[in-house]
Amino acid sequence: MKRILVTGSLGQIGSELVNHMRKIYGTDNVIATDIRRPENNEVVLGGPFEELDVLNASKMAEVAKKYDVDTIVHLAALLSAVAEAKPVLAWQINMGGLFNALEVARELNCKFFTPSSIGAFGESTPKDNTPQDTIQRPGTMYGVTKVSGELLCDYYFKKFGVDTRGVRFPGLISYVAPPGGGTTDYAVDIYYKALQEKSYTSFIAEGTYMDMMYMPDALNAIVTLLEADPSKLKHRNAFNITAMSFEPSQIAGEIKKHIPEFKMSYDVDPVRQAIANSWPNSIDCTAAKEEWGFKAQYDLPSMTKDMLEKLKIKLNIK
Ligand code: AKB
C-alpha cells in the first residue's frame, strides 16, 4: 500500500485509524476525508484532508485520482441505533456510499477495506460461538446494509477482481472519539460516567452478552488484514473477529475494582435492547486467526485499566 484514502475519517474508527496509518505509511500517504471539516482537529491538521460526502461519487473519484491512491478504507456509515431511527437515510448512506467507493476502487484498481459488523447476524443465527459461515437474516436496517455490503464486496472481488477485504467488528471501545448511535455504545459511555459521576444507568439489560474489542486491537486488525497475503484468504467479506464477550454487570464489576464506590443501575431502551437481543452472544473467529493471523491483545481487565487511565487524563480528573 502506498497511498490510502479513508472515508468517514472523523468517526469513531477513523479518528484513530488515520493517525495509526500515518505513523506506519507516512503522513502524506494517508488522505483523510469526511463530510465535515472541524477546526483544530488532529486528523484534519495532521496531514492531507479533503471534505467529502460519500454520496458524491464524482468528488470521491476526483479526490482518489488527485492523490493517486491505491487503497481505499471506506468507513463512512450510520451505526445500528441511528439506522433503525432513520432507515431510509441508512440505506442511502450505507449502501450508496459503499457502492460509490467500490466503483472508485474498480476504476483505479485499489485494494479495498470496509467494516461489516456483528449486526450482520440476526435472530435465526446460532447465538453462541457463532460460526464464520452461518445464517444471516438480520431484522434491522443496519444489519440489512451490512449483509448486503458483504455480498456486494464479494461480488466486486469475483466479478471485477477488486481486492476487497473486511471484518465483522464487535462493539468497539475507545477513549478518543465517541461511537455515536450504536447498540454497544453503553460499554463506552460507562467509563465516562464512572469517572465523572461514579454511577451509570445502562440502556442495555443485565445478562445481555455481546462481543467487544478495544480500539488498538481493531486498528491492528485492519492493517493486518490489509497486509495479508491474498493467496491465504479463503474468506474476504467479512471475517468474524472479537476480543471478549461480556454483559453489563461484568463491565461494571471490573470498573468497581478501580472505583469501589461505582454504582450501576438499569433503564433499558427497548429499541437498542431488541437489537442487542438479535445479535450473537459470542462469535467464533477461527477463520480470521487461521487465514491472516488475527490476534487481540486486550481482555476486559486490561482494557478497563487502560480506558480509565487514559480517560482520567483526557477528562482532567485527579
Ligand atoms: C453498533 O452498535 O451499531 C456497532 C456495531 C456492533 O456494529 N458498534
PDB file of N, CA and C in Angstrom, residues 61-160:
ATOM      1  N   ALA A  61     -14.183  10.136  -6.725  1.00  0.00           N
ATOM      2  CA  ALA A  61     -13.238   9.720  -7.767  1.00  0.00           C
ATOM      3  C   ALA A  61     -12.164  10.786  -7.985  1.00  0.00           C
ATOM      4  N   GLU A  62     -12.595  12.052  -7.960  1.00  0.00           N
ATOM      5  CA  GLU A  62     -11.664  13.175  -8.171  1.00  0.00           C
ATOM      6  C   GLU A  62     -10.578  13.191  -7.075  1.00  0.00           C
ATOM      7  N   VAL A  63     -11.007  13.027  -5.822  1.00  0.00           N
ATOM      8  CA  VAL A  63     -10.049  13.047  -4.702  1.00  0.00           C
ATOM      9  C   VAL A  63      -9.098  11.849  -4.819  1.00  0.00           C
ATOM     10  N   ALA A  64      -9.658  10.672  -5.135  1.00  0.00           N
ATOM     11  CA  ALA A  64      -8.813   9.471  -5.246  1.00  0.00           C
ATOM     12  C   ALA A  64      -7.771   9.641  -6.351  1.00  0.00           C
ATOM     13  N   LYS A  65      -8.183  10.263  -7.465  1.00  0.00           N
ATOM     14  CA  LYS A  65      -7.243  10.469  -8.582  1.00  0.00           C
ATOM     15  C   LYS A  65      -6.204  11.525  -8.227  1.00  0.00           C
ATOM     16  N   LYS A  66      -6.666  12.604  -7.589  1.00  0.00           N
ATOM     17  CA  LYS A  66      -5.759  13.704  -7.220  1.00  0.00           C
ATOM     18  C   LYS A  66      -4.575  13.178  -6.408  1.00  0.00           C
ATOM     19  N   TYR A  67      -4.851  12.230  -5.495  1.00  0.00           N
ATOM     20  CA  TYR A  67      -3.780  11.732  -4.617  1.00  0.00           C
ATOM     21  C   TYR A  67      -3.204  10.403  -5.098  1.00  0.00           C
ATOM     22  N   ASP A  68      -3.698   9.916  -6.235  1.00  0.00           N
ATOM     23  CA  ASP A  68      -3.173   8.682  -6.815  1.00  0.00           C
ATOM     24  C   ASP A  68      -3.198   7.526  -5.801  1.00  0.00           C
ATOM     25  N   VAL A  69      -4.365   7.306  -5.197  1.00  0.00           N
ATOM     26  CA  VAL A  69      -4.436   6.309  -4.126  1.00  0.00           C
ATOM     27  C   VAL A  69      -4.468   4.887  -4.697  1.00  0.00           C
ATOM     28  N   ASP A  70      -3.942   3.953  -3.928  1.00  0.00           N
ATOM     29  CA  ASP A  70      -4.009   2.544  -4.345  1.00  0.00           C
ATOM     30  C   ASP A  70      -4.798   1.691  -3.347  1.00  0.00           C
ATOM     31  N   THR A  71      -5.285   2.329  -2.280  1.00  0.00           N
ATOM     32  CA  THR A  71      -6.058   1.613  -1.258  1.00  0.00           C
ATOM     33  C   THR A  71      -7.184   2.517  -0.775  1.00  0.00           C
ATOM     34  N   ILE A  72      -8.368   1.943  -0.591  1.00  0.00           N
ATOM     35  CA  ILE A  72      -9.489   2.711  -0.025  1.00  0.00           C
ATOM     36  C   ILE A  72      -9.970   2.005   1.238  1.00  0.00           C
ATOM     37  N   VAL A  73     -10.052   2.778   2.329  1.00  0.00           N
ATOM     38  CA  VAL A  73     -10.650   2.266   3.568  1.00  0.00           C
ATOM     39  C   VAL A  73     -11.954   3.040   3.735  1.00  0.00           C
ATOM     40  N   HIS A  74     -13.054   2.343   3.507  1.00  0.00           N
ATOM     41  CA  HIS A  74     -14.355   3.028   3.492  1.00  0.00           C
ATOM     42  C   HIS A  74     -15.048   2.822   4.841  1.00  0.00           C
ATOM     43  N   LEU A  75     -15.082   3.889   5.640  1.00  0.00           N
ATOM     44  CA  LEU A  75     -15.636   3.771   6.997  1.00  0.00           C
ATOM     45  C   LEU A  75     -16.975   4.488   7.159  1.00  0.00           C
ATOM     46  N   ALA A  76     -17.287   5.437   6.281  1.00  0.00           N
ATOM     47  CA  ALA A  76     -18.494   6.265   6.473  1.00  0.00           C
ATOM     48  C   ALA A  76     -19.751   5.402   6.468  1.00  0.00           C
ATOM     49  N   ALA A  77     -20.487   5.418   7.562  1.00  0.00           N
ATOM     50  CA  ALA A  77     -21.730   4.630   7.667  1.00  0.00           C
ATOM     51  C   ALA A  77     -22.492   5.066   8.911  1.00  0.00           C
ATOM     52  N   LEU A  78     -23.797   4.813   8.920  1.00  0.00           N
ATOM     53  CA  LEU A  78     -24.589   5.022  10.133  1.00  0.00           C
ATOM     54  C   LEU A  78     -24.550   3.753  10.968  1.00  0.00           C
ATOM     55  N   LEU A  79     -24.506   3.897  12.298  1.00  0.00           N
ATOM     56  CA  LEU A  79     -24.498   2.738  13.201  1.00  0.00           C
ATOM     57  C   LEU A  79     -25.930   2.248  13.465  1.00  0.00           C
ATOM     58  N   SER A  80     -26.024   1.157  14.228  1.00  0.00           N
ATOM     59  CA  SER A  80     -27.281   0.409  14.323  1.00  0.00           C
ATOM     60  C   SER A  80     -28.486   1.190  14.854  1.00  0.00           C
ATOM     61  N   ALA A  81     -28.314   1.909  15.972  1.00  0.00           N
ATOM     62  CA  ALA A  81     -29.484   2.568  16.569  1.00  0.00           C
ATOM     63  C   ALA A  81     -29.954   3.738  15.704  1.00  0.00           C
ATOM     64  N   VAL A  82     -29.014   4.506  15.155  1.00  0.00           N
ATOM     65  CA  VAL A  82     -29.388   5.617  14.263  1.00  0.00           C
ATOM     66  C   VAL A  82     -30.031   5.069  12.997  1.00  0.00           C
ATOM     67  N   ALA A  83     -29.466   3.980  12.489  1.00  0.00           N
ATOM     68  CA  ALA A  83     -30.008   3.381  11.264  1.00  0.00           C
ATOM     69  C   ALA A  83     -31.444   2.902  11.477  1.00  0.00           C
ATOM     70  N   GLU A  84     -31.744   2.422  12.692  1.00  0.00           N
ATOM     71  CA  GLU A  84     -33.102   1.956  12.988  1.00  0.00           C
ATOM     72  C   GLU A  84     -34.051   3.149  13.074  1.00  0.00           C
ATOM     73  N   ALA A  85     -33.534   4.299  13.546  1.00  0.00           N
ATOM     74  CA  ALA A  85     -34.363   5.511  13.641  1.00  0.00           C
ATOM     75  C   ALA A  85     -34.540   6.155  12.264  1.00  0.00           C
ATOM     76  N   LYS A  86     -33.538   5.998  11.392  1.00  0.00           N
ATOM     77  CA  LYS A  86     -33.592   6.630  10.060  1.00  0.00           C
ATOM     78  C   LYS A  86     -33.245   5.599   8.992  1.00  0.00           C
ATOM     79  N   PRO A  87     -34.145   4.623   8.770  1.00  0.00           N
ATOM     80  CA  PRO A  87     -33.794   3.511   7.876  1.00  0.00           C
ATOM     81  C   PRO A  87     -33.553   3.913   6.419  1.00  0.00           C
ATOM     82  N   VAL A  88     -34.292   4.915   5.932  1.00  0.00           N
ATOM     83  CA  VAL A  88     -34.112   5.297   4.519  1.00  0.00           C
ATOM     84  C   VAL A  88     -32.737   5.939   4.324  1.00  0.00           C
ATOM     85  N   LEU A  89     -32.417   6.850   5.242  1.00  0.00           N
ATOM     86  CA  LEU A  89     -31.096   7.501   5.186  1.00  0.00           C
ATOM     87  C   LEU A  89     -29.986   6.460   5.347  1.00  0.00           C
ATOM     88  N   ALA A  90     -30.228   5.488   6.232  1.00  0.00           N
ATOM     89  CA  ALA A  90     -29.208   4.452   6.475  1.00  0.00           C
ATOM     90  C   ALA A  90     -28.949   3.656   5.197  1.00  0.00           C
ATOM     91  N   TRP A  91     -30.013   3.303   4.493  1.00  0.00           N
ATOM     92  CA  TRP A  91     -29.828   2.576   3.220  1.00  0.00           C
ATOM     93  C   TRP A  91     -29.028   3.443   2.243  1.00  0.00           C
ATOM     94  N   GLN A  92     -29.441   4.739   2.153  1.00  0.00           N
ATOM     95  CA  GLN A  92     -28.767   5.623   1.194  1.00  0.00           C
ATOM     96  C   GLN A  92     -27.276   5.755   1.517  1.00  0.00           C
ATOM     97  N   ILE A  93     -26.965   6.029   2.778  1.00  0.00           N
ATOM     98  CA  ILE A  93     -25.556   6.272   3.140  1.00  0.00           C
ATOM     99  C   ILE A  93     -24.764   4.964   3.136  1.00  0.00           C
ATOM    100  N   ASN A  94     -25.295   3.934   3.816  1.00  0.00           N
ATOM    101  CA  ASN A  94     -24.507   2.703   3.958  1.00  0.00           C
ATOM    102  C   ASN A  94     -24.331   1.981   2.616  1.00  0.00           C
ATOM    103  N   MET A  95     -25.376   1.955   1.803  1.00  0.00           N
ATOM    104  CA  MET A  95     -25.245   1.251   0.527  1.00  0.00           C
ATOM    105  C   MET A  95     -24.746   2.175  -0.591  1.00  0.00           C
ATOM    106  N   GLY A  96     -25.288   3.401  -0.636  1.00  0.00           N
ATOM    107  CA  GLY A  96     -24.869   4.347  -1.689  1.00  0.00           C
ATOM    108  C   GLY A  96     -23.398   4.698  -1.557  1.00  0.00           C
ATOM    109  N   GLY A  97     -22.966   4.958  -0.325  1.00  0.00           N
ATOM    110  CA  GLY A  97     -21.555   5.310  -0.086  1.00  0.00           C
ATOM    111  C   GLY A  97     -20.652   4.143  -0.438  1.00  0.00           C
ATOM    112  N   LEU A  98     -21.056   2.945  -0.037  1.00  0.00           N
ATOM    113  CA  LEU A  98     -20.241   1.758  -0.327  1.00  0.00           C
ATOM    114  C   LEU A  98     -20.148   1.513  -1.831  1.00  0.00           C
ATOM    115  N   PHE A  99     -21.273   1.649  -2.512  1.00  0.00           N
ATOM    116  CA  PHE A  99     -21.274   1.442  -3.968  1.00  0.00           C
ATOM    117  C   PHE A  99     -20.323   2.436  -4.656  1.00  0.00           C
ATOM    118  N   ASN A 100     -20.412   3.703  -4.267  1.00  0.00           N
ATOM    119  CA  ASN A 100     -19.527   4.710  -4.870  1.00  0.00           C
ATOM    120  C   ASN A 100     -18.061   4.379  -4.607  1.00  0.00           C
ATOM    121  N   ALA A 101     -17.768   3.972  -3.372  1.00  0.00           N
ATOM    122  CA  ALA A 101     -16.371   3.678  -3.017  1.00  0.00           C
ATOM    123  C   ALA A 101     -15.865   2.448  -3.793  1.00  0.00           C
ATOM    124  N   LEU A 102     -16.723   1.436  -3.946  1.00  0.00           N
ATOM    125  CA  LEU A 102     -16.322   0.245  -4.704  1.00  0.00           C
ATOM    126  C   LEU A 102     -16.090   0.582  -6.174  1.00  0.00           C
ATOM    127  N   GLU A 103     -16.917   1.469  -6.703  1.00  0.00           N
ATOM    128  CA  GLU A 103     -16.743   1.873  -8.106  1.00  0.00           C
ATOM    129  C   GLU A 103     -15.406   2.586  -8.307  1.00  0.00           C
ATOM    130  N   VAL A 104     -15.034   3.444  -7.357  1.00  0.00           N
ATOM    131  CA  VAL A 104     -13.733   4.128  -7.459  1.00  0.00           C
ATOM    132  C   VAL A 104     -12.614   3.082  -7.377  1.00  0.00           C
ATOM    133  N   ALA A 105     -12.775   2.115  -6.454  1.00  0.00           N
ATOM    134  CA  ALA A 105     -11.759   1.061  -6.313  1.00  0.00           C
ATOM    135  C   ALA A 105     -11.635   0.257  -7.609  1.00  0.00           C
ATOM    136  N   ARG A 106     -12.761   0.010  -8.249  1.00  0.00           N
ATOM    137  CA  ARG A 106     -12.744  -0.753  -9.511  1.00  0.00           C
ATOM    138  C   ARG A 106     -12.033   0.049 -10.605  1.00  0.00           C
ATOM    139  N   GLU A 107     -12.411   1.340 -10.705  1.00  0.00           N
ATOM    140  CA  GLU A 107     -11.828   2.175 -11.761  1.00  0.00           C
ATOM    141  C   GLU A 107     -10.320   2.346 -11.581  1.00  0.00           C
ATOM    142  N   LEU A 108      -9.887   2.530 -10.322  1.00  0.00           N
ATOM    143  CA  LEU A 108      -8.468   2.827 -10.081  1.00  0.00           C
ATOM    144  C   LEU A 108      -7.672   1.607  -9.627  1.00  0.00           C
ATOM    145  N   ASN A 109      -8.317   0.445  -9.642  1.00  0.00           N
ATOM    146  CA  ASN A 109      -7.650  -0.800  -9.248  1.00  0.00           C
ATOM    147  C   ASN A 109      -7.054  -0.720  -7.833  1.00  0.00           C
ATOM    148  N   CYS A 110      -7.892  -0.300  -6.891  1.00  0.00           N
ATOM    149  CA  CYS A 110      -7.451  -0.135  -5.500  1.00  0.00           C
ATOM    150  C   CYS A 110      -7.776  -1.359  -4.663  1.00  0.00           C
ATOM    151  N   LYS A 111      -6.931  -1.598  -3.666  1.00  0.00           N
ATOM    152  CA  LYS A 111      -7.263  -2.539  -2.591  1.00  0.00           C
ATOM    153  C   LYS A 111      -8.364  -1.881  -1.771  1.00  0.00           C
ATOM    154  N   PHE A 112      -9.226  -2.684  -1.139  1.00  0.00           N
ATOM    155  CA  PHE A 112     -10.415  -2.096  -0.510  1.00  0.00           C
ATOM    156  C   PHE A 112     -10.717  -2.747   0.825  1.00  0.00           C
ATOM    157  N   PHE A 113     -10.947  -1.927   1.839  1.00  0.00           N
ATOM    158  CA  PHE A 113     -11.406  -2.447   3.142  1.00  0.00           C
ATOM    159  C   PHE A 113     -12.647  -1.683   3.573  1.00  0.00           C
ATOM    160  N   THR A 114     -13.658  -2.427   4.046  1.00  0.00           N
ATOM    161  CA  THR A 114     -14.795  -1.786   4.703  1.00  0.00           C
ATOM    162  C   THR A 114     -15.266  -2.693   5.831  1.00  0.00           C
ATOM    163  N   PRO A 115     -15.672  -2.111   6.967  1.00  0.00           N
ATOM    164  CA  PRO A 115     -16.107  -2.971   8.072  1.00  0.00           C
ATOM    165  C   PRO A 115     -17.538  -3.437   7.931  1.00  0.00           C
ATOM    166  N   SER A 116     -17.751  -4.739   8.218  1.00  0.00           N
ATOM    167  CA  SER A 116     -19.090  -5.223   8.498  1.00  0.00           C
ATOM    168  C   SER A 116     -19.212  -5.255  10.019  1.00  0.00           C
ATOM    169  N   SER A 117     -20.136  -6.008  10.553  1.00  0.00           N
ATOM    170  CA  SER A 117     -20.437  -5.925  11.984  1.00  0.00           C
ATOM    171  C   SER A 117     -21.123  -7.203  12.457  1.00  0.00           C
ATOM    172  N   ILE A 118     -21.098  -7.400  13.792  1.00  0.00           N
ATOM    173  CA  ILE A 118     -21.911  -8.469  14.375  1.00  0.00           C
ATOM    174  C   ILE A 118     -23.393  -8.213  14.068  1.00  0.00           C
ATOM    175  N   GLY A 119     -23.717  -6.983  13.663  1.00  0.00           N
ATOM    176  CA  GLY A 119     -25.086  -6.627  13.262  1.00  0.00           C
ATOM    177  C   GLY A 119     -25.523  -7.325  11.984  1.00  0.00           C
ATOM    178  N   ALA A 120     -24.582  -7.973  11.290  1.00  0.00           N
ATOM    179  CA  ALA A 120     -24.942  -8.714  10.070  1.00  0.00           C
ATOM    180  C   ALA A 120     -25.614 -10.039  10.411  1.00  0.00           C
ATOM    181  N   PHE A 121     -25.656 -10.368  11.705  1.00  0.00           N
ATOM    182  CA  PHE A 121     -26.362 -11.578  12.142  1.00  0.00           C
ATOM    183  C   PHE A 121     -27.742 -11.198  12.665  1.00  0.00           C
ATOM    184  N   GLY A 122     -28.593 -12.224  12.851  1.00  0.00           N
ATOM    185  CA  GLY A 122     -29.959 -11.936  13.315  1.00  0.00           C
ATOM    186  C   GLY A 122     -30.487 -13.036  14.219  1.00  0.00           C
ATOM    187  N   GLU A 123     -31.783 -12.950  14.499  1.00  0.00           N
ATOM    188  CA  GLU A 123     -32.440 -13.871  15.444  1.00  0.00           C
ATOM    189  C   GLU A 123     -32.173 -15.344  15.143  1.00  0.00           C
ATOM    190  N   SER A 124     -32.153 -15.694  13.839  1.00  0.00           N
ATOM    191  CA  SER A 124     -32.044 -17.111  13.483  1.00  0.00           C
ATOM    192  C   SER A 124     -30.596 -17.597  13.402  1.00  0.00           C
ATOM    193  N   THR A 125     -29.639 -16.714  13.669  1.00  0.00           N
ATOM    194  CA  THR A 125     -28.220 -17.096  13.675  1.00  0.00           C
ATOM    195  C   THR A 125     -27.913 -17.836  14.981  1.00  0.00           C
ATOM    196  N   PRO A 126     -27.103 -18.896  14.953  1.00  0.00           N
ATOM    197  CA  PRO A 126     -26.698 -19.520  16.225  1.00  0.00           C
ATOM    198  C   PRO A 126     -26.039 -18.482  17.136  1.00  0.00           C
ATOM    199  N   LYS A 127     -26.468 -18.442  18.402  1.00  0.00           N
ATOM    200  CA  LYS A 127     -26.096 -17.338  19.300  1.00  0.00           C
ATOM    201  C   LYS A 127     -24.706 -17.471  19.907  1.00  0.00           C
ATOM    202  N   ASP A 128     -24.294 -18.731  20.182  1.00  0.00           N
ATOM    203  CA  ASP A 128     -23.019 -18.921  20.876  1.00  0.00           C
ATOM    204  C   ASP A 128     -21.967 -19.469  19.933  1.00  0.00           C
ATOM    205  N   ASN A 129     -20.753 -18.861  20.060  1.00  0.00           N
ATOM    206  CA  ASN A 129     -19.658 -19.274  19.183  1.00  0.00           C
ATOM    207  C   ASN A 129     -20.121 -19.238  17.723  1.00  0.00           C
ATOM    208  N   THR A 130     -20.803 -18.183  17.360  1.00  0.00           N
ATOM    209  CA  THR A 130     -21.401 -18.012  16.024  1.00  0.00           C
ATOM    210  C   THR A 130     -20.370 -18.292  14.927  1.00  0.00           C
ATOM    211  N   PRO A 131     -20.635 -19.257  14.053  1.00  0.00           N
ATOM    212  CA  PRO A 131     -19.626 -19.610  13.034  1.00  0.00           C
ATOM    213  C   PRO A 131     -19.386 -18.488  12.016  1.00  0.00           C
ATOM    214  N   GLN A 132     -18.253 -18.608  11.338  1.00  0.00           N
ATOM    215  CA  GLN A 132     -17.920 -17.663  10.256  1.00  0.00           C
ATOM    216  C   GLN A 132     -18.989 -17.711   9.152  1.00  0.00           C
ATOM    217  N   ASP A 133     -19.327 -18.922   8.744  1.00  0.00           N
ATOM    218  CA  ASP A 133     -20.317 -19.079   7.668  1.00  0.00           C
ATOM    219  C   ASP A 133     -21.595 -19.643   8.269  1.00  0.00           C
ATOM    220  N   THR A 134     -22.633 -18.841   8.324  1.00  0.00           N
ATOM    221  CA  THR A 134     -23.853 -19.258   9.010  1.00  0.00           C
ATOM    222  C   THR A 134     -25.046 -18.467   8.483  1.00  0.00           C
ATOM    223  N   ILE A 135     -26.192 -18.636   9.149  1.00  0.00           N
ATOM    224  CA  ILE A 135     -27.414 -17.935   8.726  1.00  0.00           C
ATOM    225  C   ILE A 135     -27.260 -16.434   9.000  1.00  0.00           C
ATOM    226  N   GLN A 136     -27.559 -15.620   7.995  1.00  0.00           N
ATOM    227  CA  GLN A 136     -27.528 -14.159   8.171  1.00  0.00           C
ATOM    228  C   GLN A 136     -28.845 -13.566   7.680  1.00  0.00           C
ATOM    229  N   ARG A 137     -29.786 -13.440   8.597  1.00  0.00           N
ATOM    230  CA  ARG A 137     -31.096 -12.860   8.279  1.00  0.00           C
ATOM    231  C   ARG A 137     -31.393 -11.779   9.313  1.00  0.00           C
ATOM    232  N   PRO A 138     -30.632 -10.668   9.314  1.00  0.00           N
ATOM    233  CA  PRO A 138     -30.839  -9.633  10.337  1.00  0.00           C
ATOM    234  C   PRO A 138     -32.199  -8.951  10.185  1.00  0.00           C
ATOM    235  N   GLY A 139     -32.733  -8.489  11.317  1.00  0.00           N
ATOM    236  CA  GLY A 139     -34.031  -7.820  11.288  1.00  0.00           C
ATOM    237  C   GLY A 139     -33.929  -6.314  11.439  1.00  0.00           C
ATOM    238  N   THR A 140     -32.724  -5.761  11.297  1.00  0.00           N
ATOM    239  CA  THR A 140     -32.553  -4.302  11.405  1.00  0.00           C
ATOM    240  C   THR A 140     -32.065  -3.751  10.066  1.00  0.00           C
ATOM    241  N   MET A 141     -32.321  -2.462   9.820  1.00  0.00           N
ATOM    242  CA  MET A 141     -31.808  -1.858   8.575  1.00  0.00           C
ATOM    243  C   MET A 141     -30.284  -1.864   8.568  1.00  0.00           C
ATOM    244  N   TYR A 142     -29.682  -1.628   9.743  1.00  0.00           N
ATOM    245  CA  TYR A 142     -28.218  -1.683   9.842  1.00  0.00           C
ATOM    246  C   TYR A 142     -27.723  -3.056   9.370  1.00  0.00           C
ATOM    247  N   GLY A 143     -28.356  -4.109   9.903  1.00  0.00           N
ATOM    248  CA  GLY A 143     -27.959  -5.464   9.534  1.00  0.00           C
ATOM    249  C   GLY A 143     -28.177  -5.744   8.059  1.00  0.00           C
ATOM    250  N   VAL A 144     -29.294  -5.246   7.539  1.00  0.00           N
ATOM    251  CA  VAL A 144     -29.584  -5.448   6.106  1.00  0.00           C
ATOM    252  C   VAL A 144     -28.471  -4.807   5.268  1.00  0.00           C
ATOM    253  N   THR A 145     -28.046  -3.596   5.651  1.00  0.00           N
ATOM    254  CA  THR A 145     -26.982  -2.940   4.867  1.00  0.00           C
ATOM    255  C   THR A 145     -25.646  -3.658   5.054  1.00  0.00           C
ATOM    256  N   LYS A 146     -25.427  -4.235   6.236  1.00  0.00           N
ATOM    257  CA  LYS A 146     -24.143  -4.912   6.464  1.00  0.00           C
ATOM    258  C   LYS A 146     -24.063  -6.227   5.668  1.00  0.00           C
ATOM    259  N   VAL A 147     -25.130  -7.015   5.666  1.00  0.00           N
ATOM    260  CA  VAL A 147     -25.119  -8.251   4.863  1.00  0.00           C
ATOM    261  C   VAL A 147     -25.023  -7.900   3.373  1.00  0.00           C
ATOM    262  N   SER A 148     -25.818  -6.919   2.958  1.00  0.00           N
ATOM    263  CA  SER A 148     -25.778  -6.518   1.536  1.00  0.00           C
ATOM    264  C   SER A 148     -24.380  -6.028   1.177  1.00  0.00           C
ATOM    265  N   GLY A 149     -23.766  -5.298   2.092  1.00  0.00           N
ATOM    266  CA  GLY A 149     -22.405  -4.781   1.858  1.00  0.00           C
ATOM    267  C   GLY A 149     -21.403  -5.924   1.717  1.00  0.00           C
ATOM    268  N   GLU A 150     -21.532  -6.937   2.572  1.00  0.00           N
ATOM    269  CA  GLU A 150     -20.625  -8.096   2.464  1.00  0.00           C
ATOM    270  C   GLU A 150     -20.777  -8.749   1.087  1.00  0.00           C
ATOM    271  N   LEU A 151     -22.036  -8.921   0.672  1.00  0.00           N
ATOM    272  CA  LEU A 151     -22.295  -9.575  -0.620  1.00  0.00           C
ATOM    273  C   LEU A 151     -21.770  -8.733  -1.783  1.00  0.00           C
ATOM    274  N   LEU A 152     -21.985  -7.410  -1.668  1.00  0.00           N
ATOM    275  CA  LEU A 152     -21.533  -6.513  -2.743  1.00  0.00           C
ATOM    276  C   LEU A 152     -20.005  -6.537  -2.867  1.00  0.00           C
ATOM    277  N   CYS A 153     -19.320  -6.561  -1.727  1.00  0.00           N
ATOM    278  CA  CYS A 153     -17.852  -6.614  -1.748  1.00  0.00           C
ATOM    279  C   CYS A 153     -17.376  -7.939  -2.338  1.00  0.00           C
ATOM    280  N   ASP A 154     -18.044  -9.044  -1.992  1.00  0.00           N
ATOM    281  CA  ASP A 154     -17.699 -10.341  -2.602  1.00  0.00           C
ATOM    282  C   ASP A 154     -17.919 -10.289  -4.112  1.00  0.00           C
ATOM    283  N   TYR A 155     -19.007  -9.657  -4.510  1.00  0.00           N
ATOM    284  CA  TYR A 155     -19.320  -9.546  -5.933  1.00  0.00           C
ATOM    285  C   TYR A 155     -18.221  -8.773  -6.678  1.00  0.00           C
ATOM    286  N   TYR A 156     -17.806  -7.662  -6.104  1.00  0.00           N
ATOM    287  CA  TYR A 156     -16.756  -6.853  -6.756  1.00  0.00           C
ATOM    288  C   TYR A 156     -15.441  -7.628  -6.851  1.00  0.00           C
ATOM    289  N   PHE A 157     -15.189  -8.483  -5.869  1.00  0.00           N
ATOM    290  CA  PHE A 157     -13.970  -9.311  -5.934  1.00  0.00           C
ATOM    291  C   PHE A 157     -14.093 -10.336  -7.069  1.00  0.00           C
ATOM    292  N   LYS A 158     -15.224 -11.054  -7.062  1.00  0.00           N
ATOM    293  CA  LYS A 158     -15.376 -12.156  -8.031  1.00  0.00           C
ATOM    294  C   LYS A 158     -15.564 -11.645  -9.453  1.00  0.00           C
ATOM    295  N   LYS A 159     -16.378 -10.610  -9.597  1.00  0.00           N
ATOM    296  CA  LYS A 159     -16.735 -10.134 -10.940  1.00  0.00           C
ATOM    297  C   LYS A 159     -15.637  -9.246 -11.546  1.00  0.00           C
ATOM    298  N   PHE A 160     -15.097  -8.329 -10.711  1.00  0.00           N
ATOM    299  CA  PHE A 160     -14.174  -7.328 -11.256  1.00  0.00           C
ATOM    300  C   PHE A 160     -12.742  -7.471 -10.746  1.00  0.00           C
TER     301      PHE A 160
END
